Tab-separated table of C-alpha atoms and ligand atoms in Angstrom:
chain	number	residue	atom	x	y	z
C	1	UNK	CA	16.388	-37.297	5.263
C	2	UNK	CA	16.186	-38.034	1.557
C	3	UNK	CA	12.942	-36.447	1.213
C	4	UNK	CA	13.950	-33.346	2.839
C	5	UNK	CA	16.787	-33.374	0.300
C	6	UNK	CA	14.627	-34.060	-2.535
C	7	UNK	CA	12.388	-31.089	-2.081
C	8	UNK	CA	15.196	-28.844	-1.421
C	9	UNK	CA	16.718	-29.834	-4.695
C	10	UNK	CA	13.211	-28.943	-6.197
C	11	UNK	CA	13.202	-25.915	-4.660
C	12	UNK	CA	16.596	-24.707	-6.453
C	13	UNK	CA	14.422	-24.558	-9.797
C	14	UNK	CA	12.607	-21.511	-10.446
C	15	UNK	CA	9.180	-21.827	-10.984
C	16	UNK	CA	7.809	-21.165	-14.561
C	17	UNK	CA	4.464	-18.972	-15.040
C	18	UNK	CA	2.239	-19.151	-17.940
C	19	UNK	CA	-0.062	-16.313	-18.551
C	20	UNK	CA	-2.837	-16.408	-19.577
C	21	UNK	CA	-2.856	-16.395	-23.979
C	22	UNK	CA	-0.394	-19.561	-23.806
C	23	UNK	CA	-2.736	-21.882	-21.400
C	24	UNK	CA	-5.615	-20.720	-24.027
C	25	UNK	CA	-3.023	-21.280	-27.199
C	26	UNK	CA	-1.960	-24.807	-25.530
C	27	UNK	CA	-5.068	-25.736	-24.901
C	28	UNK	CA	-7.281	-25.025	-28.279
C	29	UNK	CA	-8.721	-28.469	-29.484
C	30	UNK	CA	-5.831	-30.623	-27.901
C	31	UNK	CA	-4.843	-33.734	-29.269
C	32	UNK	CA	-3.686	-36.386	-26.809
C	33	UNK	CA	-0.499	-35.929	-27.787
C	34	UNK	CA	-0.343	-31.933	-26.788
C	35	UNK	CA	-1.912	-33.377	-23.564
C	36	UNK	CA	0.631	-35.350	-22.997
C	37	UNK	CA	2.940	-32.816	-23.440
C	38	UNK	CA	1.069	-30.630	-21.114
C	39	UNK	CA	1.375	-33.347	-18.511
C	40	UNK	CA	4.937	-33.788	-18.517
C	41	UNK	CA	4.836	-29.852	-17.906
C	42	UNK	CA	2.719	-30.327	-15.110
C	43	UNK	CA	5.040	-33.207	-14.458
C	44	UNK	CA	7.953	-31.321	-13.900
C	45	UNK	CA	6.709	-27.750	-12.921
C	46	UNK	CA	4.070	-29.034	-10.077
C	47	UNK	CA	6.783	-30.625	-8.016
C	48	UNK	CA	8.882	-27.138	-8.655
C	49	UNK	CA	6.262	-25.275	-7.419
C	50	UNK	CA	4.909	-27.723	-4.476
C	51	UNK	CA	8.395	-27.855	-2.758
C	52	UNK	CA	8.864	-23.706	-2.683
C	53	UNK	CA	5.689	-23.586	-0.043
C	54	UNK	CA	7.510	-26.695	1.402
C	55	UNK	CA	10.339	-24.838	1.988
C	56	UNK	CA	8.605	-21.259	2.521
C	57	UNK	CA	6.115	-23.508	5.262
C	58	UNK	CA	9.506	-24.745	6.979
C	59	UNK	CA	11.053	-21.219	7.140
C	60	UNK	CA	8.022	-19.364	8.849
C	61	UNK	CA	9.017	-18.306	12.346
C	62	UNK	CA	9.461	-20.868	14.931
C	63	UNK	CA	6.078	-20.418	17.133
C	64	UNK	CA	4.266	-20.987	13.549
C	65	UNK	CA	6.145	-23.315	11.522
C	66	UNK	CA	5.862	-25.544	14.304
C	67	UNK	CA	1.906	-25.163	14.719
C	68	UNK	CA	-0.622	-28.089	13.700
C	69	UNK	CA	-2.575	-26.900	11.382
C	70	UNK	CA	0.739	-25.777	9.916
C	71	UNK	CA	1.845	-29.395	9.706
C	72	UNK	CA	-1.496	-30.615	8.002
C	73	UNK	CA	-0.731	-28.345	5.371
C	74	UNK	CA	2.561	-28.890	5.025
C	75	UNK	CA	2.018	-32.332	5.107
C	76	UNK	CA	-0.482	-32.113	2.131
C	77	UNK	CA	2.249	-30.070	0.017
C	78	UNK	CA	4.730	-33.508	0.625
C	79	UNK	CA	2.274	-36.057	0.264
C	80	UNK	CA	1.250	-34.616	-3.302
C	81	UNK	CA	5.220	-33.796	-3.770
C	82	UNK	CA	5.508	-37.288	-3.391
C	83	UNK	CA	2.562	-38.253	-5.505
C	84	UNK	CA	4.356	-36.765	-8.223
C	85	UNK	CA	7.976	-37.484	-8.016
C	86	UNK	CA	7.301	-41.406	-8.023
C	87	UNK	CA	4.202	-41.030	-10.585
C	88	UNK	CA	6.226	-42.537	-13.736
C	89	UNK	CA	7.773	-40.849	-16.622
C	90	UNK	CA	6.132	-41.509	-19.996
C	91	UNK	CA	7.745	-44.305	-21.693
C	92	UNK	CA	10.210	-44.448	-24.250
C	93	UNK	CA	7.504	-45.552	-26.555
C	94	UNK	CA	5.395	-43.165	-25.518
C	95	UNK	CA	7.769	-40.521	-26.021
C	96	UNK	CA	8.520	-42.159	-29.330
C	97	UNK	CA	5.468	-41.773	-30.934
C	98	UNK	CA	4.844	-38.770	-29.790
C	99	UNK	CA	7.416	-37.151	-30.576
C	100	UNK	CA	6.978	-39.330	-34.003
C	101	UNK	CA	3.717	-37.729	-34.809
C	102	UNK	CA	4.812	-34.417	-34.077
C	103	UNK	CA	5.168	-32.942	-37.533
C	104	UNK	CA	9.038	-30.936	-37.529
C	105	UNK	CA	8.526	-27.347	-38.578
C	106	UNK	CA	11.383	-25.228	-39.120
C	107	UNK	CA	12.923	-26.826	-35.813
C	108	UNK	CA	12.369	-23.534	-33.967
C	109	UNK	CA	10.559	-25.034	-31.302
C	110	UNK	CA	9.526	-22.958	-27.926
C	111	UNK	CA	10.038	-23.610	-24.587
C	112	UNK	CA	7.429	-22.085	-22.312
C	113	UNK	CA	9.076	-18.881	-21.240
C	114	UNK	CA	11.539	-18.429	-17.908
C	115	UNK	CA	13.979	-21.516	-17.281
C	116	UNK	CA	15.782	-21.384	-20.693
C	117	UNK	CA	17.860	-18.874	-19.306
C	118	UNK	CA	18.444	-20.669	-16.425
C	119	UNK	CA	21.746	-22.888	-16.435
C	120	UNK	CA	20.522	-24.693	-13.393
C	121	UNK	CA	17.685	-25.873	-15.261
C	122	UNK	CA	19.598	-26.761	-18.171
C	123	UNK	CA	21.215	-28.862	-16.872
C	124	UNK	CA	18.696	-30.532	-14.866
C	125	UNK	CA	18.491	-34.073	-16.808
C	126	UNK	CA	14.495	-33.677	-16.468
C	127	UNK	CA	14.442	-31.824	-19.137
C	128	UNK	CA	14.122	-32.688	-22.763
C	129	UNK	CA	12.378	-31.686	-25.907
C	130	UNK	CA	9.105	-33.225	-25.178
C	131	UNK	CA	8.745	-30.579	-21.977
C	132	UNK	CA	7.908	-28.375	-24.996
C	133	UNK	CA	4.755	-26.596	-25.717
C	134	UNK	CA	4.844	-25.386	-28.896
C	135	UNK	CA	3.274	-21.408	-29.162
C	136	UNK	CA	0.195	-20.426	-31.468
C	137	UNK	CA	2.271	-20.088	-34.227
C	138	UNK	CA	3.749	-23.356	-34.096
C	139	UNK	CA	1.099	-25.379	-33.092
C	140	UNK	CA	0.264	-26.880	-36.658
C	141	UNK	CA	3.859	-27.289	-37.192
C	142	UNK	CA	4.568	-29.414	-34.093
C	143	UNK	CA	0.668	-31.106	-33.837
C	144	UNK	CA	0.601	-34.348	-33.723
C	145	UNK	CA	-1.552	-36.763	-35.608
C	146	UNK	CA	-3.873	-38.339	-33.015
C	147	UNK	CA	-4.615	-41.751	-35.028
C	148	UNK	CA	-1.061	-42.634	-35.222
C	149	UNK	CA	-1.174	-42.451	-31.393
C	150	UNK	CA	-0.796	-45.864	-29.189
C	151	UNK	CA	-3.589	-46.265	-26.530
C	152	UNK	CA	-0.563	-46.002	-23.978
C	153	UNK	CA	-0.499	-42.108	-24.770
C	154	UNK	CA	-4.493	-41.377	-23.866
C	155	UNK	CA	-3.999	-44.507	-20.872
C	156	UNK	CA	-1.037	-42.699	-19.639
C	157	UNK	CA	-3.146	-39.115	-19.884
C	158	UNK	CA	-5.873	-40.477	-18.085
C	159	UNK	CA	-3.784	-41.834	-15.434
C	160	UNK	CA	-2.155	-38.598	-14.419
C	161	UNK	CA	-5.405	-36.259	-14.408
C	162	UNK	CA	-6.434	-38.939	-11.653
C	163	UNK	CA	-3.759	-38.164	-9.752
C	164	UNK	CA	-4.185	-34.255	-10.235
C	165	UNK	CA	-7.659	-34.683	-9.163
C	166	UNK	CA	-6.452	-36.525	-5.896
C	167	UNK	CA	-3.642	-33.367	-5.547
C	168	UNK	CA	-6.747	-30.735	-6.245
C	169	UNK	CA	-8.920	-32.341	-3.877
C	170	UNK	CA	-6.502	-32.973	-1.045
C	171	UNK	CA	-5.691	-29.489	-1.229
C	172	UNK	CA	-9.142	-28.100	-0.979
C	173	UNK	CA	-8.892	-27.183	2.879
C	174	UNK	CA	-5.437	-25.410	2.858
C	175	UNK	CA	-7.420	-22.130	2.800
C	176	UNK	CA	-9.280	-22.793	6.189
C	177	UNK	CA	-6.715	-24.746	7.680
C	178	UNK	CA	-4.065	-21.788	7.170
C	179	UNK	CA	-6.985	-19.737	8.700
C	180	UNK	CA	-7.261	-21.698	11.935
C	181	UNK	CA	-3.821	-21.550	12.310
C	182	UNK	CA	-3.827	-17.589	11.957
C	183	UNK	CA	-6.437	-17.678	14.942
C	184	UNK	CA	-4.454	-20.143	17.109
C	185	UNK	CA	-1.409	-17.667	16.064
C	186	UNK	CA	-3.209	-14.732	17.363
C	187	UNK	CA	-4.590	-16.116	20.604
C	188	UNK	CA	-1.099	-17.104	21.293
C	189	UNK	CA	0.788	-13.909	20.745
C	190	UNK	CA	-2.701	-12.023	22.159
C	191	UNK	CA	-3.006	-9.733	19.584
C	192	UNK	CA	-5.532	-8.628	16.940
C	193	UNK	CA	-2.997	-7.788	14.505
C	194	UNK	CA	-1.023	-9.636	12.007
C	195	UNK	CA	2.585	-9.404	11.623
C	196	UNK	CA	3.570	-7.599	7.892
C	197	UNK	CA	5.864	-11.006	7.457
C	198	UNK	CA	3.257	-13.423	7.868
C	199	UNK	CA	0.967	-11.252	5.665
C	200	UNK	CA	3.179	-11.341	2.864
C	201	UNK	CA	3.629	-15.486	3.269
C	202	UNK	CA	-0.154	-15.919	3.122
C	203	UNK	CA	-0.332	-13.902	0.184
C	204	UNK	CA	2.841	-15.196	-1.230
C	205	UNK	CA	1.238	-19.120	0.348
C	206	UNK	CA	-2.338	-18.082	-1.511
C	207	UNK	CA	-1.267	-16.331	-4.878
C	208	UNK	CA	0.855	-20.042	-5.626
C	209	UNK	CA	-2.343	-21.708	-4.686
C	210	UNK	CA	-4.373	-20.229	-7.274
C	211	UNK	CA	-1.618	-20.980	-9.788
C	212	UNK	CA	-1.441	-24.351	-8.998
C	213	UNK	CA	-5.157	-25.228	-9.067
C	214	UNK	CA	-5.412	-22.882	-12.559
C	215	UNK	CA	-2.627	-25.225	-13.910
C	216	UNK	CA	-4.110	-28.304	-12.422
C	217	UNK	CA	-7.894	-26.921	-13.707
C	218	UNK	CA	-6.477	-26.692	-16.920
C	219	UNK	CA	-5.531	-29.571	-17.516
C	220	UNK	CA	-8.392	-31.406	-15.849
C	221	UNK	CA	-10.874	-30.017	-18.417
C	222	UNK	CA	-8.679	-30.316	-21.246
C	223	UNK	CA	-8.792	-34.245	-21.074
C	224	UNK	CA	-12.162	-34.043	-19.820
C	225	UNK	CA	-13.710	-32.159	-23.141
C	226	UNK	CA	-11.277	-34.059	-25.238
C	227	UNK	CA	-12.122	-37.789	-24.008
C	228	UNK	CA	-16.387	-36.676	-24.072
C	229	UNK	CA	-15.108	-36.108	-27.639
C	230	UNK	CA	-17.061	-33.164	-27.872
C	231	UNK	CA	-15.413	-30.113	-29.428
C	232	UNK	CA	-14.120	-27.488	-27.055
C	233	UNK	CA	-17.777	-25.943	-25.695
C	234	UNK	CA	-18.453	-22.732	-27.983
C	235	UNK	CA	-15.615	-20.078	-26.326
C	236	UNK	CA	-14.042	-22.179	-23.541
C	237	UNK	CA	-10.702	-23.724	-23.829
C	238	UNK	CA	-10.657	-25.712	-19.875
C	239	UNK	CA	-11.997	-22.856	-17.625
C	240	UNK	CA	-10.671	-19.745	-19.815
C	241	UNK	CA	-13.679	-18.381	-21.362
C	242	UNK	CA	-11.768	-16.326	-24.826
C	243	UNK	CA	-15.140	-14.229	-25.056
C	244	UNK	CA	-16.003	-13.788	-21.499
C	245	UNK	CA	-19.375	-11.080	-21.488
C	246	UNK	CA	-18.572	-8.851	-18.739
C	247	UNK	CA	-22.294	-7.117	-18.498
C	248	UNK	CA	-23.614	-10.933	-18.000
C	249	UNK	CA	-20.976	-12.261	-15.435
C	250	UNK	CA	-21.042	-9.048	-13.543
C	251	UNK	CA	-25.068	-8.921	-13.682
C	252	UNK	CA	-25.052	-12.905	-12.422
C	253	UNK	CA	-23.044	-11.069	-9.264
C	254	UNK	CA	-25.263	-8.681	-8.419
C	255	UNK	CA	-28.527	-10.932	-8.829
C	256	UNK	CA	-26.283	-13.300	-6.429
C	257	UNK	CA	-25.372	-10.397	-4.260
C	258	UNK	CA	-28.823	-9.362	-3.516
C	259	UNK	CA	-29.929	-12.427	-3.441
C	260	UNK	CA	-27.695	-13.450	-0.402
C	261	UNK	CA	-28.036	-10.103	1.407
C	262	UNK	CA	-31.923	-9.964	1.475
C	263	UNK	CA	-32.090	-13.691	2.937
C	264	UNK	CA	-29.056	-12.776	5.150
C	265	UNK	CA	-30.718	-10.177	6.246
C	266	UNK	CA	-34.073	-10.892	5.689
C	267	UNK	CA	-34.458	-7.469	3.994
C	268	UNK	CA	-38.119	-6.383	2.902
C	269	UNK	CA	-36.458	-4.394	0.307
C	270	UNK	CA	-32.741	-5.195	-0.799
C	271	UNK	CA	-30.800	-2.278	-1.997
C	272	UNK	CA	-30.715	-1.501	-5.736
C	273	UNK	CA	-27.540	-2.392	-7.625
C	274	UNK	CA	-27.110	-0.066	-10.595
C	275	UNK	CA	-24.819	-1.498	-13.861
C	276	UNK	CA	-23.728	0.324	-16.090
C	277	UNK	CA	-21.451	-1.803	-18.769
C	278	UNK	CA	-20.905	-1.607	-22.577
C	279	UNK	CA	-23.109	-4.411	-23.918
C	280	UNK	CA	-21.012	-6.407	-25.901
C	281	UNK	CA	-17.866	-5.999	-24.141
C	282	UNK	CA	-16.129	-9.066	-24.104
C	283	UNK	CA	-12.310	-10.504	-22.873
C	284	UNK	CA	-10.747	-13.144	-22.193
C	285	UNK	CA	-10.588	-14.208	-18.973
C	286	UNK	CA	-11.893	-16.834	-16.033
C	287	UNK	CA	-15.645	-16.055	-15.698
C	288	UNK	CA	-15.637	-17.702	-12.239
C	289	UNK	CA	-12.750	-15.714	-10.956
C	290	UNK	CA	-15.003	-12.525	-12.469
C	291	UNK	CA	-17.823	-13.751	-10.989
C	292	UNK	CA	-16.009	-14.594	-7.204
C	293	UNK	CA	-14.455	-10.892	-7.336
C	294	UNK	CA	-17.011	-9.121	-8.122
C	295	UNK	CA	-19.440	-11.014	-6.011
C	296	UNK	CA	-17.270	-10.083	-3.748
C	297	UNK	CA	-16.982	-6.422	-3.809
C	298	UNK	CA	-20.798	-6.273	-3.615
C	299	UNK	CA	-21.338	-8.009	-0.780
C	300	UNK	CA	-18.931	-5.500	0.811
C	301	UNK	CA	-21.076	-3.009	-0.142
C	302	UNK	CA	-24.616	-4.195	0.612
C	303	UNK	CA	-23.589	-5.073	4.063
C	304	UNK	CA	-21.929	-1.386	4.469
C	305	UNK	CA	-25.220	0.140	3.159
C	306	UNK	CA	-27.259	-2.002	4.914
C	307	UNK	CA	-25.906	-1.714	8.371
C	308	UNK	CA	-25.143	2.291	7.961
C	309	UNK	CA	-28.981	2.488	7.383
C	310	UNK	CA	-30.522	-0.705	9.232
C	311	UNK	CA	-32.462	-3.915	7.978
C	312	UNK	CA	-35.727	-2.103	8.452
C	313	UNK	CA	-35.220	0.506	5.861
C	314	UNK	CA	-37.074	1.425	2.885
C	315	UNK	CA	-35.149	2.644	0.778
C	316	UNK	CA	-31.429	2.474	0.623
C	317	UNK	CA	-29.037	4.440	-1.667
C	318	UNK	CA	-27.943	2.261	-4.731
C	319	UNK	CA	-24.699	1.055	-5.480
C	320	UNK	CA	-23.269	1.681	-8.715
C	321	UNK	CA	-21.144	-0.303	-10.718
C	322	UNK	CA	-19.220	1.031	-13.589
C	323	UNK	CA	-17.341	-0.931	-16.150
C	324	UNK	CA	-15.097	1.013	-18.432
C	325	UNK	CA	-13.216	-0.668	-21.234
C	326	UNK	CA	-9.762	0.436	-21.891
C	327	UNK	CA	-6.779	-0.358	-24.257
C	328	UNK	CA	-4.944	-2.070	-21.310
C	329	UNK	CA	-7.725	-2.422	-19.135
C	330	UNK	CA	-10.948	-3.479	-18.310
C	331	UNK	CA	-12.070	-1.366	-14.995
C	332	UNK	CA	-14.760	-2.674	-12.985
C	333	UNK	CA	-15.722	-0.253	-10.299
C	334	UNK	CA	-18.336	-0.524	-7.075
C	335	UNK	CA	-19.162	2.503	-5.396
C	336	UNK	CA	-21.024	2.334	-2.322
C	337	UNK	CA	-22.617	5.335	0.322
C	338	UNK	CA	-22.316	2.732	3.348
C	339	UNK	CA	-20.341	5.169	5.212
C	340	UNK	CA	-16.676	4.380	3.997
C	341	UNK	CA	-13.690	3.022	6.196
C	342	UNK	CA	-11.316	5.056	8.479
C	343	UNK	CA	-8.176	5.443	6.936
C	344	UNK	CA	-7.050	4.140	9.436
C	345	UNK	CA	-8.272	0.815	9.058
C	346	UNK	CA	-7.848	0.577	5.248
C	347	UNK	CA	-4.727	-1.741	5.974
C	348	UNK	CA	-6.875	-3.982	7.940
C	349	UNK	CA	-8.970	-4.250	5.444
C	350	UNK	CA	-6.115	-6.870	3.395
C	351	UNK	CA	-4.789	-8.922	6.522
C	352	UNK	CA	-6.155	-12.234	7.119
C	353	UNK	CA	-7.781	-11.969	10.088
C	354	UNK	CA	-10.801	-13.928	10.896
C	355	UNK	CA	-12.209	-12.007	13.659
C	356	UNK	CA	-13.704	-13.532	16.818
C	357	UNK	CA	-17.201	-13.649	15.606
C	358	UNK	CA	-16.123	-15.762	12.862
C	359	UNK	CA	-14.028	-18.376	15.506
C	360	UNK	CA	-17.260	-20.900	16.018
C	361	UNK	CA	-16.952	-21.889	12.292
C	362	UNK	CA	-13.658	-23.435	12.833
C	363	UNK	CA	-14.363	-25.064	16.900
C	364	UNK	CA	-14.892	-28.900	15.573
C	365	UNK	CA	-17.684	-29.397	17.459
C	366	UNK	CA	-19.377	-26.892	15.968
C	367	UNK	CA	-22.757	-27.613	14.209
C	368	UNK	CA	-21.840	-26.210	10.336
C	369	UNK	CA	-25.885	-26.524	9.540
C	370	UNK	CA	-26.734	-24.337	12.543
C	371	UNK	CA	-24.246	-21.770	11.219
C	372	UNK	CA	-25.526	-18.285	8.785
C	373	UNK	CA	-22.117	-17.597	7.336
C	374	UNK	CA	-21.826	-13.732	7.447
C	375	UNK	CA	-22.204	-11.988	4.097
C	376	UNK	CA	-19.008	-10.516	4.391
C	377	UNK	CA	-16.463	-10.626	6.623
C	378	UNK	CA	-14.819	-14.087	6.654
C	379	UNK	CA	-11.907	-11.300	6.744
C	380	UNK	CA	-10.808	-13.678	3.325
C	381	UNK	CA	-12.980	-12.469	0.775
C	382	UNK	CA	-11.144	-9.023	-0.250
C	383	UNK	CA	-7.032	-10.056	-0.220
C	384	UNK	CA	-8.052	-12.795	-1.965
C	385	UNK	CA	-10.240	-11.429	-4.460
C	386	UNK	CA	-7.290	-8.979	-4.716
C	387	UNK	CA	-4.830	-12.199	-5.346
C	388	UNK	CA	-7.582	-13.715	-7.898
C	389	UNK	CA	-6.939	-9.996	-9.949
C	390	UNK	CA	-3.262	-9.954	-9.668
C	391	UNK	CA	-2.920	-13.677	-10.824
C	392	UNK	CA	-3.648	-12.355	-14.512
C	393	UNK	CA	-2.199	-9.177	-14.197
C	394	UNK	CA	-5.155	-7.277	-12.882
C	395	UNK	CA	-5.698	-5.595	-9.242
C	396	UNK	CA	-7.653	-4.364	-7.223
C	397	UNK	CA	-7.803	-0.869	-5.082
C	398	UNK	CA	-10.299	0.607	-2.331
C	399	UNK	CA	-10.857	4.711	-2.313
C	400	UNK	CA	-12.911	5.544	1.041
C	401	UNK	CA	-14.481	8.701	1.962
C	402	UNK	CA	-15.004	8.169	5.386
C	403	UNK	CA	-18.838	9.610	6.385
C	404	UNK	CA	-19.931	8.485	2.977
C	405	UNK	CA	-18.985	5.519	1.275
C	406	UNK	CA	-16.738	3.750	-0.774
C	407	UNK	CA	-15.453	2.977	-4.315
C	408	UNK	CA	-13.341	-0.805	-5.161
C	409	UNK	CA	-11.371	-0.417	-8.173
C	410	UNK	CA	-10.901	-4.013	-9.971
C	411	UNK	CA	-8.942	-3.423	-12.776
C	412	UNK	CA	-8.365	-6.803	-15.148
C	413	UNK	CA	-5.896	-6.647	-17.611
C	414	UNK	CA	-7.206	-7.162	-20.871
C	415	UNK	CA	-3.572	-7.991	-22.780
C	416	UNK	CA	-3.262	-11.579	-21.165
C	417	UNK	CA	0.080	-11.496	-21.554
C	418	UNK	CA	0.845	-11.107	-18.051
C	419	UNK	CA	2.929	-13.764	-17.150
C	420	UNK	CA	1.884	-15.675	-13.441
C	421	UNK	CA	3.420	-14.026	-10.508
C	422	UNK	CA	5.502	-16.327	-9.032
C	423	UNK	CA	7.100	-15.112	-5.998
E	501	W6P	C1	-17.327	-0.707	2.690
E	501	W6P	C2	-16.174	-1.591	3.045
E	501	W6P	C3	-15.872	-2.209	1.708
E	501	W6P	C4	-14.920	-3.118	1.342
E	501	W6P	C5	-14.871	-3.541	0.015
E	501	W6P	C6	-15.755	-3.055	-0.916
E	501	W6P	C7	-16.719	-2.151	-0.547
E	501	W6P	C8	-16.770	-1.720	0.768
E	501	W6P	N1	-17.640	-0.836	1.356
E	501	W6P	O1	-17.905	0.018	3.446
C-alpha cells in the first residue's frame, strides 16, 4: 500500500539526536520564529523517527508482531505518522519572513549534527535552510526579529504544538500496552523468561520513546512559556533545568520514597535514608528524570530492607546515598543491607517481565481503585530508569553482595554533550 511505502521511505533516513546543550541553546528565550524553526525540525525528524518503530514493530518475530496489543501500538505509531506527514508545510510566506527576519551572519549556518553527511538526506527535497537551528554561537546572528513577524508564524506554531499534544497523549499507554503484550507473549511460549532479542527491541522500542516525548516536551513548553509571555522561569529552558540542585531533587526522592513505603507498608517506623551530597552541586539536567531514577533506586531498597527484616521491625539499617561530583560525572549511589541479589538473577533484574502478581493490573475488568500498586516491582522501574540515564549519556549499574545488600550506581554525565542514542 502507499502508506506502507511511505513509512518505509521514512525509515531510509537516519534519525538525528540532539543532546542535551543544543535543546537548552535552541531553546533560551525563543522567538516565534526559532519556534518555528524548531517545528519544522520536529516536522521532519518525528516522522523519521515514528516510522523506524513502524518498521522495527513489523519485523518482531511472527508470534509477536502479529499480537494485539502489538497492533494498538503499532497502530498509534501510523496514526501519528500520518498526523504528521499531511500536517502542512509552513507557507511560502511564512518561510519568507522568517527567513526575512533572520539576521545573515557570516553565512556559516549549522545544521543540527548527523544527516549532513548523509547523501540520502541531501538529497531528500524536505530539506532546506529553514530545517536549521542555528548553535549558541550563532544564535544572535541568525535571531529573528519577532515584531516583523506575521500572525501566520505564531498561528502556524500554535497549530502544530496541538497536534504534538494529540501525538504525546495518544502515546501515553505504549508502555503498558507493550507490557500486556510481554505477558500474553509469555503465557504463550510458557515461559518466565524473556528472549535476549525481544529485550533488546523493548529497550531499543523504550529508549526512542523517551526521545520522542523529550523532543515533543520541548517544544510543548517552549511555546507554552513564550505565548504566557513570561520570561523563561528562573533556570528552565522547557523541562531542562541548566542549574538542576542535586541535594534537593535527590532529598524530594527520598522524602517520596519513605513516604510510599511506610503507607505501603504501613510501617511504624520507615527506614532511615542517609544523604550525603555537596550542597551546592548543581548540573544541568531533567529534574524529573532525576527525581523518577532515583525514586526509583530507593524504593528498591526500602522494599529489600524491609522485607529482609519484616514490617514489624524497629529499627532497620539505613540506606545511604552518596553523591560524588566528578569532572565527567555526577555519581549518585544507593547502598542498601536488604540482603543483595543472587548473581544469578542480576540479569533478571533488566528484563521486562511483569511477574504474575502484577497480571490483575492489566485483566480489564479489574477494579484499578481496589488495587495497592507494589512499591517496587512493576519489573519496569529499573531498565527503564537505566534507559532514562543512558538517554543523556549517563547509566546506571547494580553491585550485589549476596547475604548483605546492595549498591545502584547512577552515574549522569555532567558534559551534556552526549548526543541521543538512536539505535
Ligand atoms: C535490592 C534489589 C535492588 C534493585 C535496585 C536497587 C536496589 C536494590 N536492592 O535488594
Amino acid at each position: 500500500r502507499e502508506l506502507a511505502s511511505r513509512i518505509a521511505h521514512f525509515a531510509r533516513f537516519p534519525q538525528t539526536g540532539v543532546s542535551l546543550r543544543q535543546m537548552v541553546e535552541f531553546g533560551q528565550n525563543p522567538s516565534q520564529g526559532t519556534l518555528l524553526r524548531g517545528a519544522q525540525f520536529l516536522h521532519d525528524e518525528l516522522p523519521i523517527r515514528l516510522a523506524h518503530r513502524v518498521v522495527e514493530l513489523d519485523s518482531l518475530p511472527e508470534n509477536l508482531n502479529q499480537m494485539p496489543s502489538v497492533l494498538r501500538v503499532k497502530r498509534m505509531y501510523i496514526d501519528s505518522f500520518n498526523e504528521l506527514i499531511n500536517f502542512p508545510k509552513a507557507s511560502e510566506r511564512i518561510r519568507e519572513a522568517v527567513k526575512e527576519a533572520t539576521v545573515q551572519g557570516n553565512g556559516d549556518q549549522r545544521h543540527l549534527p548527523g544527516n549532513q553527511h548523509n547523501p540520502a538526506y541531501q538529497e531528500s527535497p524536505r530539506i532546506s535552510s529553514s530545517h536549521w537551528i542555528p548553535s549558541i554561537q550563532h544564535r544572535y546572528h541568525y535571531d529573528v526579529k519577532p515584531t516583523e513577524l506575521p500572525v501566520e508564524v505564531s498561528e502556524y506554531n500554535r497549530s502544530f504544538v496541538q497536534t504534538l499534544e494529540k501525538i504525546k497523549r495518544r502515546h501515553d499507554p505504549v508502555v503498558t500496552t507493550l507490557a500486556q503484550g510481554v505477558v500474553e507473549y509469555k503465557q504463550r511460549m510458557k515461559t518466565q523468561k524473556i528472549d535476549n532479542h525481544v529485550q533488546h527491541f523493548l529497550d531499543r522500542f523504550y529508549l526512542s520513546r523517551i526521545g520522542i516525548r523529550m523532543l515533543i516536551g520541548q517544544q510543548i513548553e517552549l511555546n507554552q512559556s513564550q505565548q504566557q509571555k513570561q520570561r523563561q522561569q528562573g533556570d528552565y529552558v522547557g523541562v531542562i533545568c541548566t542549574h538542576t540542585r542535586v541535594k534537593e531533587v535527590v532529598q524530594e526522592a527520598i522524602d517520596n520514597a519513605r513516604f510510599i513505603c511506610g503507607d505501603y507498608y504501613m510501617l511504624m517506623s520507615v527506614p532511615v535514608i542517609e544523604l550525603h551530597c555537596p550542597q551546592e552541586l548543581e548540573f544541568m539536567y531533567v529534574p524529573s528524570h532525576l527525581h523518577h531514577m532515583v525514586f526509583e533506586l530507593l524504593k528498591n531498597s526500602l522494599r529489600a530492607v524491609v522485607e529482609l527484616f519484616g514490617d514489624e521491625a524497629e529499627h532497620y539499617p539505613t540506606i545511604k546515598v552518596v553523591v560524588a561530583e566528578g569532572n565527567e560525572d555526577i555519581t549518585i549511589k544507593v547502598s542498601d543491607e536488604g540482603g543483595g541479589i543472587p548473581r544469578s538473577a542480576m540479569e533478571q533484574v533488566w528484563t521486562y517481565m511483569y511477574t504474575t502478581a502484577q497480571t490483575p493490573m492489566l485483566d480489564p475488568e479489574f477494579d484499578k481503585s481496589d488495587f495497592k500498586a507494589p512499591l517496587a516491582g512493576f519489573g519496569y522501574g529499573l531498565p527503564l530508569s537505566r534507559l532514562y540515564a543512558r538517554y543523556f549519556g549517563g547509566d546506571l549499574k547494580l553491585i550485589s553482595m549476596e547475604g548483605y545488600g546492595t549498591d545502584a550506581y547512577l552515574h549522569l554525565s555532567r558534559l551534556s554533550d552526549n548526543e541521543e542514542p538512536l539505535a
